[in-house]
Amino acid sequence: MPVKKNAALGFIFVTILIDVIGFGIIIPVLPKLIQTLTGGNISEAAKYGSWLSFSYAIMQFIFSPVLGGLSDKFGRRPILLFSLLGLGIDYMFQAWAPTIVWLFIGRLIAGIAGASFTTATAYIADISTPEKRAQNFGMVGAAFGLGFIIGPMIGGLCSDLGPRVPFIVAAVCSLVNVIYGYFVLPESLTKENRRKFNWKRANPIGSLAHLKKYPIVSGLVISLFLVYIAGQSVQSVWTYYTMLKFSWTPKMVGISLSVVGLLVAIVQGGLIRYTIPKFGARKSVYLGLMLNIIGLILFAFAGQGWLMLVFLVPYCLGGIAGPALQGIISNQVPANEQGELQGALTSLMSVSAIIGPLIMNNLFAFFTATNAPFYFPGMPYITGAFLTLLAIFFAVSSLNHYHATQTEA
């Protein structure tokens, strides 16, 4: 059994890796493609970028609980393959988009099918023992990190051939991933752990409301939501911020994101296997969130481009918080509700991806505009640091409750 579980983890790791490579390829060139299609400057491109993120996130918010519930009924494998196929179609739309409207259509399609991480985390929960879940969830982060080493590097290099070429490469990666998953990815959810599909619970409001019956989980929802929004200050603004403030090229952005990927892979693929057992999940959450705050404040006031790479170290070390939180939450929920749980958490992430880019990108656009009250492109990072501090405040009660139950056990 351990051999089979290790093999399954290997399969899901490679599947996520190829998925993230495809996603990472397009990041360095998306602002340039938006500028090409709209004729605007980098600040205006940031606004369009926020609405593209909104389009993806609103569809993911609506459909993630549906796909999570379907994965509890039919298994993880078919839903995961469907998600990857939708992502490939999205990249093809973006590769040949004649107008900005086509980019939005592609993002809507990707959002509907965007449950690859939802299903992957449910898959890992299926094959993990409770004490190993936090560490195994770190594999998602490790695959994400490694994919961000490879993907943005490819995207930056391909950008010399034109802003559309990386999208074609990303589409090929996603479709190869579908073929790979079809032939080698085993099913993780046993027949006895499946449940009937319920439309009342297969909606974002219903799936989140269902978490109320788990006191520790419901208490962490607000904290997790704030962390997700704070993360958008980096995810949504990094490319625009570095291009404007430090005149980085798409190639340099790709290199910087590869550094992000390397650090994330080290932290979530290796470091958390020592920090979580040593410090415990509760202390790992606090430590990780404090490191996030430090990193965000340093980003906001970086005076030179190379400092951004240095300041990535504390920020990425903060990545120990995510798997620890995910492990705490997953351990409170039975096996036949893991898909629904991950769908609910993805919906939560989607809400943050709806709100976050609109807040962060527009803060960036506002404080870099010619009529801004004062010029400060780092404002999104300061906002993210403040939201992370609020997340710690909301997490204290639930994490203390969790610590008490672990002590009694």
XYZ file of C-alpha atoms in Angstrom:
409
model
C 0.000 0.000 0.000
C 2.726 2.610 0.834
C 4.386 1.882 -2.521
C 1.095 2.457 -4.360
C 0.477 5.683 -2.438
C 3.967 6.965 -3.206
C 3.475 6.146 -6.900
C 0.115 7.973 -6.882
C 1.747 11.018 -5.287
C 4.351 10.915 -8.043
C 1.618 10.839 -10.699
C -0.260 13.800 -9.225
C 2.997 15.724 -8.746
C 3.892 15.429 -12.448
C 0.316 16.281 -13.493
C 0.332 19.487 -11.423
C 3.875 20.266 -12.570
C 2.952 20.208 -16.271
C -0.181 22.234 -15.493
C 1.811 24.941 -13.684
C 4.490 25.053 -16.393
C 1.748 25.946 -18.864
C 0.395 28.624 -16.538
C 3.845 30.043 -15.778
C 4.796 30.319 -19.446
C 2.237 33.060 -20.144
C 2.816 35.350 -17.128
C 5.840 37.292 -18.452
C 4.124 38.147 -21.748
C 0.498 38.768 -20.756
C 0.981 42.532 -20.130
C 2.614 42.946 -23.561
C -0.205 41.012 -25.259
C -2.805 43.190 -23.530
C -0.929 46.313 -24.626
C -0.779 44.972 -28.212
C -4.546 44.347 -28.307
C -5.600 47.566 -26.544
C -2.863 50.046 -27.499
C -2.603 51.220 -23.889
C 0.299 51.692 -21.470
C 1.376 49.411 -18.609
C -0.961 51.038 -16.056
C -3.945 50.569 -18.373
C -2.843 46.980 -19.078
C -2.927 46.332 -15.305
C -6.607 47.342 -15.255
C -7.449 44.938 -18.097
C -5.414 42.275 -16.313
C -7.535 42.687 -13.190
C -10.757 42.169 -15.177
C -9.310 39.110 -16.910
C -8.568 37.677 -13.464
C -12.101 38.617 -12.399
C -13.607 36.744 -15.380
C -11.685 33.576 -14.538
C -12.391 33.796 -10.821
C -16.144 34.401 -11.055
C -16.579 31.275 -13.188
C -14.318 29.283 -10.863
C -16.306 30.523 -7.858
C -19.557 29.258 -9.366
C -18.333 25.951 -10.813
C -15.659 24.724 -8.358
C -18.187 23.368 -5.832
C -20.020 21.633 -8.677
C -16.847 19.949 -9.911
C -15.771 19.179 -6.338
C -19.130 17.495 -5.679
C -18.916 15.604 -8.976
C -15.452 14.367 -8.016
C -16.925 12.997 -4.765
C -19.467 11.074 -6.870
C -17.528 9.985 -9.978
C -13.937 10.102 -8.722
C -11.051 12.556 -9.054
C -9.532 11.307 -12.325
C -12.256 12.271 -14.870
C -12.801 15.694 -13.307
C -9.077 16.428 -13.307
C -8.746 15.488 -16.987
C -11.742 17.673 -17.868
C -10.158 20.623 -16.049
C -6.843 20.255 -17.863
C -8.596 20.073 -21.245
C -10.460 23.313 -20.483
C -7.189 25.023 -19.623
C -5.655 23.933 -22.946
C -8.622 25.391 -24.839
C -8.180 28.669 -22.932
C -4.529 28.957 -24.005
C -5.488 28.367 -27.655
C -8.070 31.170 -27.445
C -5.407 33.511 -26.058
C -2.773 32.451 -28.591
C -4.924 33.429 -31.568
C -7.027 36.179 -29.970
C -7.672 38.936 -32.561
C -9.238 41.248 -29.949
C -9.265 41.643 -26.172
C -12.765 40.092 -26.136
C -11.269 36.725 -27.137
C -8.984 36.835 -24.111
C -12.041 37.215 -21.907
C -13.831 34.298 -23.610
C -10.803 32.090 -23.011
C -10.638 33.086 -19.355
C -14.347 32.255 -18.882
C -13.797 28.774 -20.327
C -10.763 28.202 -18.112
C -12.704 29.362 -15.049
C -15.541 26.903 -15.692
C -13.077 24.039 -15.964
C -10.638 25.427 -13.404
C -10.734 22.688 -10.796
C -7.351 21.100 -11.395
C -5.943 22.224 -8.038
C -9.242 21.523 -6.269
C -9.271 17.948 -7.516
C -5.534 17.491 -7.013
C -5.744 18.480 -3.343
C -8.766 16.205 -2.846
C -6.747 13.438 -4.534
C -3.879 13.951 -2.083
C -6.319 13.949 0.852
C -7.683 10.590 -0.394
C -4.309 8.851 -0.275
C -2.789 10.558 2.795
C -2.967 9.612 6.445
C -4.080 12.488 8.736
C -0.590 12.972 10.159
C 0.953 13.159 6.671
C -1.607 15.414 4.981
C 0.097 18.746 5.675
C 3.410 17.408 4.334
C 1.764 15.859 1.263
C -0.161 19.066 0.553
C 3.281 20.624 0.382
C 3.839 18.541 -2.759
C 1.297 20.757 -4.522
C 3.413 23.754 -3.519
C 6.594 21.973 -4.586
C 5.113 21.161 -8.010
C 3.915 24.744 -8.219
C 7.396 25.996 -7.369
C 9.189 23.735 -9.827
C 6.664 24.617 -12.535
C 7.394 28.280 -11.856
C 11.092 27.648 -12.331
C 10.535 26.087 -15.737
C 7.413 27.877 -17.040
C 8.345 31.568 -16.727
C 11.853 30.798 -17.989
C 10.370 29.246 -21.145
C 7.889 32.130 -21.428
C 10.616 34.751 -21.107
C 12.767 33.065 -23.740
C 9.832 32.505 -26.113
C 8.801 36.150 -25.766
C 11.607 37.051 -28.187
C 9.549 35.247 -30.856
C 6.445 37.319 -30.100
C 3.893 37.719 -27.267
C 1.632 34.952 -28.644
C 4.193 32.149 -28.938
C 4.272 31.326 -25.192
C 0.489 30.758 -25.263
C 0.902 28.147 -28.004
C 3.582 26.407 -25.949
C 1.294 26.535 -22.882
C -1.581 24.992 -24.865
C 0.676 22.135 -25.966
C 1.779 21.558 -22.330
C -1.821 21.349 -21.130
C -2.926 18.973 -23.882
C 0.130 16.757 -23.260
C -0.904 16.755 -19.613
C -4.378 15.482 -20.557
C -2.811 12.614 -22.518
C -0.387 11.842 -19.690
C -3.183 11.810 -17.100
C -5.438 9.642 -19.268
C -2.873 6.866 -19.555
C -1.048 6.934 -16.203
C -3.131 8.720 -13.521
C -4.945 6.165 -11.303
C -8.228 6.854 -9.519
C -7.806 7.725 -5.832
C -11.370 7.715 -4.487
C -12.627 4.251 -3.591
C -16.256 3.281 -4.293
C -17.132 3.105 -0.596
C -15.947 6.682 -0.019
C -18.117 8.187 -2.751
C -21.339 10.059 -2.059
C -24.387 11.213 -3.973
C -24.246 14.539 -5.768
C -26.319 17.205 -4.000
C -27.201 20.422 -5.829
C -27.969 22.205 -2.544
C -24.358 21.676 -1.488
C -22.899 22.017 -5.010
C -22.916 25.803 -5.028
C -20.427 28.247 -3.530
C -22.771 29.494 -0.795
C -23.993 26.014 0.140
C -20.531 24.462 0.203
C -19.136 27.259 2.388
C -22.210 27.180 4.675
C -21.721 23.422 5.098
C -18.358 24.132 6.770
C -20.185 25.658 9.755
C -20.603 22.233 11.319
C -16.797 22.060 11.738
C -15.971 24.767 14.342
C -12.211 24.862 13.702
C -12.687 24.980 9.909
C -15.325 27.709 9.928
C -13.196 29.806 12.251
C -10.235 29.675 9.870
C -12.262 30.615 6.784
C -12.012 34.377 7.384
C -8.279 34.133 8.043
C -7.716 32.040 4.915
C -9.779 34.449 2.853
C -7.668 37.411 3.980
C -4.454 35.501 3.227
C -5.710 34.738 -0.285
C -6.533 38.410 -0.957
C -3.153 39.498 0.420
C -1.443 37.022 -1.918
C -3.010 38.784 -4.891
C -0.770 41.770 -4.159
C 2.108 39.646 -5.448
C 0.351 37.400 -7.967
C -1.505 40.181 -9.764
C 0.940 43.083 -9.531
C 4.469 41.608 -9.709
C 4.840 41.803 -13.499
C 3.412 45.330 -13.800
C 5.311 46.602 -10.728
C 8.739 45.355 -11.832
C 8.265 46.449 -15.448
C 7.276 49.960 -14.402
C 9.592 50.571 -11.429
C 12.713 48.711 -12.599
C 12.131 48.580 -16.407
C 12.288 44.776 -16.396
C 11.795 42.996 -19.709
C 9.514 39.930 -20.079
C 12.710 37.825 -19.982
C 13.763 39.336 -16.642
C 10.258 38.870 -15.248
C 10.481 35.228 -16.318
C 13.817 34.828 -14.541
C 12.447 36.415 -11.350
C 9.429 34.105 -11.369
C 11.782 31.163 -11.815
C 13.521 32.302 -8.623
C 10.102 32.380 -6.941
C 9.490 28.857 -8.174
C 12.840 27.609 -6.892
C 12.247 29.063 -3.434
C 8.680 27.735 -3.260
C 9.869 24.266 -4.330
C 12.559 24.281 -1.621
C 10.165 25.474 1.094
C 7.120 23.357 0.266
C 8.911 20.371 -1.194
C 11.496 20.031 1.555
C 11.498 22.548 4.383
C 7.932 21.935 5.603
C 8.744 18.259 6.129
C 10.960 19.477 8.984
C 9.249 22.674 10.180
C 5.718 21.289 10.622
C 6.804 18.209 12.652
C 9.249 20.366 14.648
C 7.086 23.418 15.393
C 3.606 21.955 14.896
C 0.916 23.201 12.517
C -0.243 26.085 14.732
C 3.188 27.685 15.212
C 3.995 27.075 11.520
C 0.948 29.151 10.560
C 1.977 32.066 12.783
C 5.619 31.973 11.682
C 4.711 31.734 8.006
C 2.265 34.634 8.093
C 4.764 36.885 9.915
C 7.382 36.130 7.253
C 4.808 36.995 4.578
C 4.252 40.394 6.197
C 7.982 41.114 6.314
C 8.412 40.151 2.647
C 5.490 42.290 1.473
C 6.722 45.408 3.295
C 10.207 44.927 1.838
C 8.768 44.606 -1.704
C 6.911 47.901 -1.282
C 10.059 49.872 -0.494
C 12.638 48.081 -2.679
C 14.875 50.693 -4.274
C 16.580 48.470 -6.855
C 15.479 45.504 -8.917
C 17.970 43.021 -7.472
C 16.553 43.650 -3.995
C 13.237 42.169 -5.141
C 15.036 38.857 -5.630
C 16.599 39.091 -2.149
C 13.279 39.977 -0.502
C 11.672 36.914 -2.079
C 13.495 34.807 0.538
C 11.462 35.849 3.622
C 8.261 36.058 1.577
C 8.620 32.535 0.172
C 9.695 31.132 3.558
C 6.240 32.262 4.662
C 4.942 29.460 2.442
C 5.117 27.088 5.417
C 1.783 28.569 6.572
C -0.317 27.331 3.617
C 0.186 23.545 3.903
C -0.093 23.775 7.708
C -3.477 25.524 7.442
C -4.643 23.113 4.756
C -3.641 20.132 6.843
C -5.531 21.442 9.903
C -8.678 22.030 7.862
C -8.565 18.730 5.953
C -8.125 16.679 9.127
C -11.471 17.961 10.452
C -13.468 16.594 7.477
C -14.401 12.951 6.654
C -13.082 11.133 3.571
C -16.324 11.314 1.565
C -16.447 15.129 1.870
C -12.863 15.981 0.879
C -13.857 16.908 -2.682
C -16.605 19.177 -1.402
C -14.194 20.721 1.110
C -11.573 21.450 -1.534
C -14.298 22.822 -3.806
C -15.416 25.151 -1.023
C -11.844 26.304 -0.393
C -11.344 26.852 -4.129
C -14.536 28.934 -4.153
C -13.078 30.934 -1.291
C -9.888 31.373 -3.295
C -11.995 32.372 -6.302
C -13.771 35.092 -4.325
C -10.365 36.431 -3.322
C -9.286 36.232 -6.975
C -12.400 38.218 -7.896
C -11.820 40.905 -5.280
C -8.022 40.788 -4.939
C -6.886 41.768 -8.464
C -9.538 44.489 -8.653
C -8.198 45.959 -5.401
C -4.476 45.416 -5.995
C -4.255 46.212 -9.722
C -6.403 49.295 -9.343
C -4.365 50.463 -6.337
C -1.283 50.051 -8.516
C -2.918 51.909 -11.423
C -4.194 54.685 -9.129
C -0.892 55.332 -7.348
C 1.125 55.244 -10.602
C -1.192 57.493 -12.616
C -0.088 61.024 -13.523
C -2.885 62.527 -11.386
C -2.170 60.354 -8.294
C -2.128 62.231 -4.949
C 1.375 60.774 -4.462
C 3.420 58.299 -6.487
C 3.756 54.960 -4.696
C 3.620 51.760 -6.828
C 4.239 49.670 -3.688
C 0.795 50.425 -2.208
C -0.631 46.946 -3.090
C 2.118 45.297 -1.038
C 1.426 47.485 2.006
C -2.254 46.595 1.679
C -1.353 42.898 1.490
C 0.765 43.154 4.650
C -2.114 44.784 6.536
C -4.565 42.059 5.412
C -2.125 39.334 6.506
C -1.895 40.952 9.929
C -5.699 40.845 10.134
C -5.563 37.157 9.134
C -3.359 36.395 12.157
C -5.840 38.177 14.405
C -8.791 36.122 13.116
C -6.820 32.836 13.228
C -5.822 33.030 16.899
C -9.071 31.688 18.416
C -9.457 28.762 16.002
C -5.812 27.750 16.201
C -5.908 27.826 20.004
C -8.998 25.590 19.875
C -7.176 23.248 17.513
C -4.140 23.191 19.819
C -6.377 22.332 22.803
C -8.005 19.401 20.966
C -4.583 18.070 19.913
C -3.313 18.335 23.502
C -6.330 16.444 24.848
C -5.887 13.742 22.200
